[in-house]
Amino acid sequence: MLYIKQLLQEGKTIEGEVTLQGWVRTFRSNRFIALNDGSTIHNLQVVVDFENTPEETLKRITTGAAIEVKGQVVESQGKGQNVELQASEVIILGDSNPEEYPIQPKKHSLEFLRENAHLRVRTNAFGAIMRVRSTLAYAIHKYFQDNGFFYVNTPIITGSDAEGAGEMFRVTTLDAKKPPLNENGEVDYKKDFFGRETNLTVSGQLEGETFAMALGKIYTFGPTFRAENSNTSRHLAEFWMIEPEMAFFDLIDNMNLAEDFIKSVLKYTLEVRRDDIEFLNARFLEEEKSKPQQERSSMSLIEKLEFVIHNDFKRVSYTEAIDILKNCNHNKKKKFQYLIDEWGVDLQSEHERYLVEKHFGCPVILYDYPAKIKAFYMRLNDDGKTVRAMDILFPGIGEIVGGSQREERYEVLKQKIADLGMDEQTLWWYLDLRKFGTATHSGFGLGFERLVLFATGMTNIRDVIPYPRTPQSAEF
Ligand code: 4AD
Ligand code: MG
């Protein structure tokens, strides 16, 4: 099989008759087909020999139709391409009624395309986004495999709430209308499929830690579920997360790894997917034009990627960040929705973005957060009030990574679990790690779609996953 990507690369060195299959993007003057087969953002110009092509066939070459073409690769007479295909034969494989086909050769709104998510990948932008997504996923596996990490598949159905936020989707086979009740009149989960309450995982971290404490360096890359009712452009109910976990790594090692990892995968993707990113770059610049001057990005998409690849991330403690935020003019003029008045408050995305976009102008790693606003498993610092947490904040995105050094001390962890009123019973195996050969260890979670957002210059997370799952929406 020959694909357009290869044909365009090899050009005129391809001799003899070739056969290609793809979808018609446009057909003009009864002569020129722009053919795309998904292998590249570029279309192949197919020149139809209309005198020798039946009228009936010409009529059926419509936008969206699947066709097969046979012909010779020749130098192009027209502008815009070096070579084209001089077709000797066009065969219609699947018609596409132009009256009904939603994807017309014109600019559609992103909202309209979301409603037609099964077809939107046939547009230039979504084709490019999904190819970039695929390459990023490969780059992530490659980075870890090249650096001595093992890939672990942690369970999707779990009995524990790793983040302790309680934002979980229950997994049950009980009859929703008439669930069995126990003597207290509560739902009796002992009668449920697993004999206990279970839910879709919010993180593979806890199980990941058990593997790191045997294999040394591991990572997960899988679907993650959060039942938080956040209808924002950064949240999905189902998203993909990459969670490396490393034995004998402290928080600094963890930050160093996270920074190197992000830079490497972006660099690889920018090299391999240059064509697609150039297309997205042009699209990004076009979108920026429609914004008021002061909101426009000072960099193009490619410049933003280059900037992140080549510059150090700024490392700032939570306490320093609060000082900056408390004293900034934005706060004093009450321009934040949530004003920063005291140490200990959780940062909202408006604060994260202020730090990254206005104050530092580069990616920021915030560390040593107040224990109260972070998950139970993070290592307590000697000050007794902060934990060895780190979040990486990105321009235009806010938090892209959340991680920490883990609490490796049995007694401290047990106390923390008790203080938070968590169920120690369901975490017995997690506590066991602290009983048998415990050691310093660390890890982090990268939200895959947030990385894809950054790499593609898109602004809504619903546009970088094939079929978004958000509150009140699970079509397709
Ligand atoms: O900060 P989070 O909640 O951290 C964890 O789950 C840890 N267990 C990770 C670890 O240390 N192994 O989530 C990690 C990242 C966030 O920084 C964000 O990028 C992404 O996951 N994320 C989401 N992405 C899309 N939609 C959501 N609802 C997300 N929630 C978190
Ligand atoms: Mg987080």
Tab-separated table of N, CA and C and ligand atoms in Angstrom, residues 162-163 202-203 205 226 228 234-237 239 241 243-245 377 391 399-404 406 443-450 461, ligand 1:
chain	number	residue	atom	x	y	z
A	162	ALA	N	-7.446	7.433	45.913
A	162	ALA	CA	-6.050	7.850	46.065
A	162	ALA	C	-5.903	9.315	46.439
A	163	GLU	N	-6.725	10.168	45.852
A	163	GLU	CA	-6.556	11.599	46.096
A	163	GLU	C	-7.369	12.074	47.295
A	202	VAL	N	-9.124	7.208	40.264
A	202	VAL	CA	-8.776	8.623	40.050
A	202	VAL	C	-7.275	8.782	39.840
A	203	SER	N	-6.522	7.696	40.046
A	203	SER	CA	-5.064	7.743	39.915
A	203	SER	C	-4.501	6.339	40.104
A	205	GLN	N	-1.508	5.898	41.119
A	205	GLN	CA	-0.303	6.121	41.936
A	205	GLN	C	-0.068	5.088	43.038
A	226	ARG	N	-12.655	11.269	36.994
A	226	ARG	CA	-12.981	12.168	38.104
A	226	ARG	C	-14.423	12.645	37.949
A	228	GLU	N	-15.794	15.077	39.359
A	228	GLU	CA	-15.965	16.452	39.825
A	228	GLU	C	-16.832	17.191	38.813
A	234	ARG	N	-10.462	22.993	31.082
A	234	ARG	CA	-9.276	22.226	31.493
A	234	ARG	C	-9.610	20.876	32.126
A	235	HIS	N	-10.911	20.608	32.331
A	235	HIS	CA	-11.307	19.392	33.043
A	235	HIS	C	-12.112	18.436	32.185
A	236	LEU	N	-11.791	17.175	32.331
A	236	LEU	CA	-12.574	16.112	31.718
A	236	LEU	C	-12.957	15.125	32.822
A	237	ALA	N	-14.067	14.436	32.628
A	237	ALA	CA	-14.443	13.403	33.602
A	237	ALA	C	-13.623	12.137	33.342
A	239	PHE	N	-9.966	11.232	31.583
A	239	PHE	CA	-8.763	11.746	30.932
A	239	PHE	C	-7.645	10.730	31.081
A	241	MET	N	-3.712	9.843	32.155
A	241	MET	CA	-2.651	10.365	33.014
A	241	MET	C	-1.418	9.470	32.922
A	243	GLU	N	1.840	8.504	35.085
A	243	GLU	CA	2.314	8.603	36.456
A	243	GLU	C	3.602	7.797	36.673
A	244	PRO	N	4.757	8.458	36.573
A	244	PRO	CA	5.996	7.784	36.923
A	244	PRO	C	6.161	7.745	38.446
A	245	GLU	N	6.809	6.715	38.927
A	245	GLU	CA	7.064	6.584	40.367
A	245	GLU	C	8.456	5.978	40.517
A	377	TYR	N	-0.817	11.349	51.122
A	377	TYR	CA	0.410	10.549	50.971
A	377	TYR	C	1.697	11.381	50.831
A	391	ASP	N	3.882	21.162	42.025
A	391	ASP	CA	2.981	21.272	40.878
A	391	ASP	C	3.745	22.011	39.796
A	399	GLU	N	-2.091	24.252	35.997
A	399	GLU	CA	-1.426	23.025	36.466
A	399	GLU	C	-1.405	21.951	35.379
A	400	ILE	N	-0.207	21.485	35.087
A	400	ILE	CA	-0.087	20.400	34.092
A	400	ILE	C	0.416	19.126	34.770
A	401	VAL	N	1.184	19.304	35.860
A	401	VAL	CA	1.724	18.172	36.627
A	401	VAL	C	1.448	18.397	38.104
A	402	GLY	N	1.090	17.303	38.787
A	402	GLY	CA	1.004	17.328	40.248
A	402	GLY	C	1.799	16.153	40.772
A	403	GLY	N	2.674	16.391	41.749
A	403	GLY	CA	3.466	15.275	42.254
A	403	GLY	C	3.996	15.548	43.638
A	404	SER	N	4.788	14.609	44.139
A	404	SER	CA	5.357	14.795	45.480
A	404	SER	C	6.390	13.725	45.800
A	406	ARG	N	6.889	10.973	48.589
A	406	ARG	CA	5.856	10.266	49.346
A	406	ARG	C	6.253	10.117	50.812
A	443	GLY	N	7.089	10.653	42.915
A	443	GLY	CA	6.461	10.482	41.602
A	443	GLY	C	5.600	11.672	41.278
A	444	PHE	N	5.033	11.637	40.091
A	444	PHE	CA	4.133	12.727	39.701
A	444	PHE	C	3.126	12.230	38.674
A	445	GLY	N	2.119	13.048	38.451
A	445	GLY	CA	1.115	12.726	37.439
A	445	GLY	C	1.043	13.861	36.430
A	446	LEU	N	1.137	13.500	35.153
A	446	LEU	CA	1.002	14.497	34.083
A	446	LEU	C	-0.340	14.258	33.399
A	447	GLY	N	-1.149	15.301	33.319
A	447	GLY	CA	-2.421	15.181	32.601
A	447	GLY	C	-2.144	15.207	31.106
A	448	PHE	N	-2.402	14.070	30.451
A	448	PHE	CA	-2.018	13.944	29.043
A	448	PHE	C	-2.713	14.988	28.169
A	449	GLU	N	-4.016	15.175	28.373
A	449	GLU	CA	-4.736	16.138	27.523
A	449	GLU	C	-4.240	17.563	27.728
A	450	ARG	N	-3.790	17.872	28.948
A	450	ARG	CA	-3.271	19.229	29.164
A	450	ARG	C	-1.960	19.414	28.398
A	461	ILE	N	-10.038	21.658	26.319
A	461	ILE	CA	-9.593	20.268	26.468
A	461	ILE	C	-10.499	19.286	25.716
B	1	4AD	O1	-2.806	16.668	40.653
B	1	4AD	P1	-3.466	15.340	40.446
B	1	4AD	O2	-4.821	15.143	41.026
B	1	4AD	O3	-2.432	14.278	41.032
B	1	4AD	C1	-2.626	12.938	41.151
B	1	4AD	O4	-3.587	12.338	40.771
B	1	4AD	C2	-1.427	12.227	41.722
B	1	4AD	N1	-1.852	10.896	42.153
B	1	4AD	C3	-0.327	12.155	40.699
B	1	4AD	C4	0.905	11.473	41.198
B	1	4AD	O5	1.612	12.030	42.013
B	1	4AD	N2	1.180	10.266	40.730
B	1	4AD	O6	-3.549	15.026	38.900
B	1	4AD	C5	-2.375	15.017	38.108
B	1	4AD	C6	-2.583	15.782	36.819
B	1	4AD	C7	-2.943	17.246	37.014
B	1	4AD	O7	-1.803	18.021	37.217
B	1	4AD	C8	-3.624	17.567	35.697
B	1	4AD	O8	-2.670	17.797	34.681
B	1	4AD	C9	-4.323	16.270	35.382
B	1	4AD	O9	-3.701	15.238	36.108
B	1	4AD	N3	-5.747	16.313	35.752
B	1	4AD	C10	-6.757	16.438	34.878
B	1	4AD	N4	-6.764	16.543	33.540
B	1	4AD	C11	-7.969	16.655	32.926
B	1	4AD	N5	-9.152	16.636	33.573
B	1	4AD	C12	-9.207	16.526	34.925
B	1	4AD	N6	-10.377	16.487	35.551
B	1	4AD	C13	-7.957	16.422	35.640
B	1	4AD	N7	-7.626	16.292	36.945
B	1	4AD	C14	-6.291	16.214	36.984
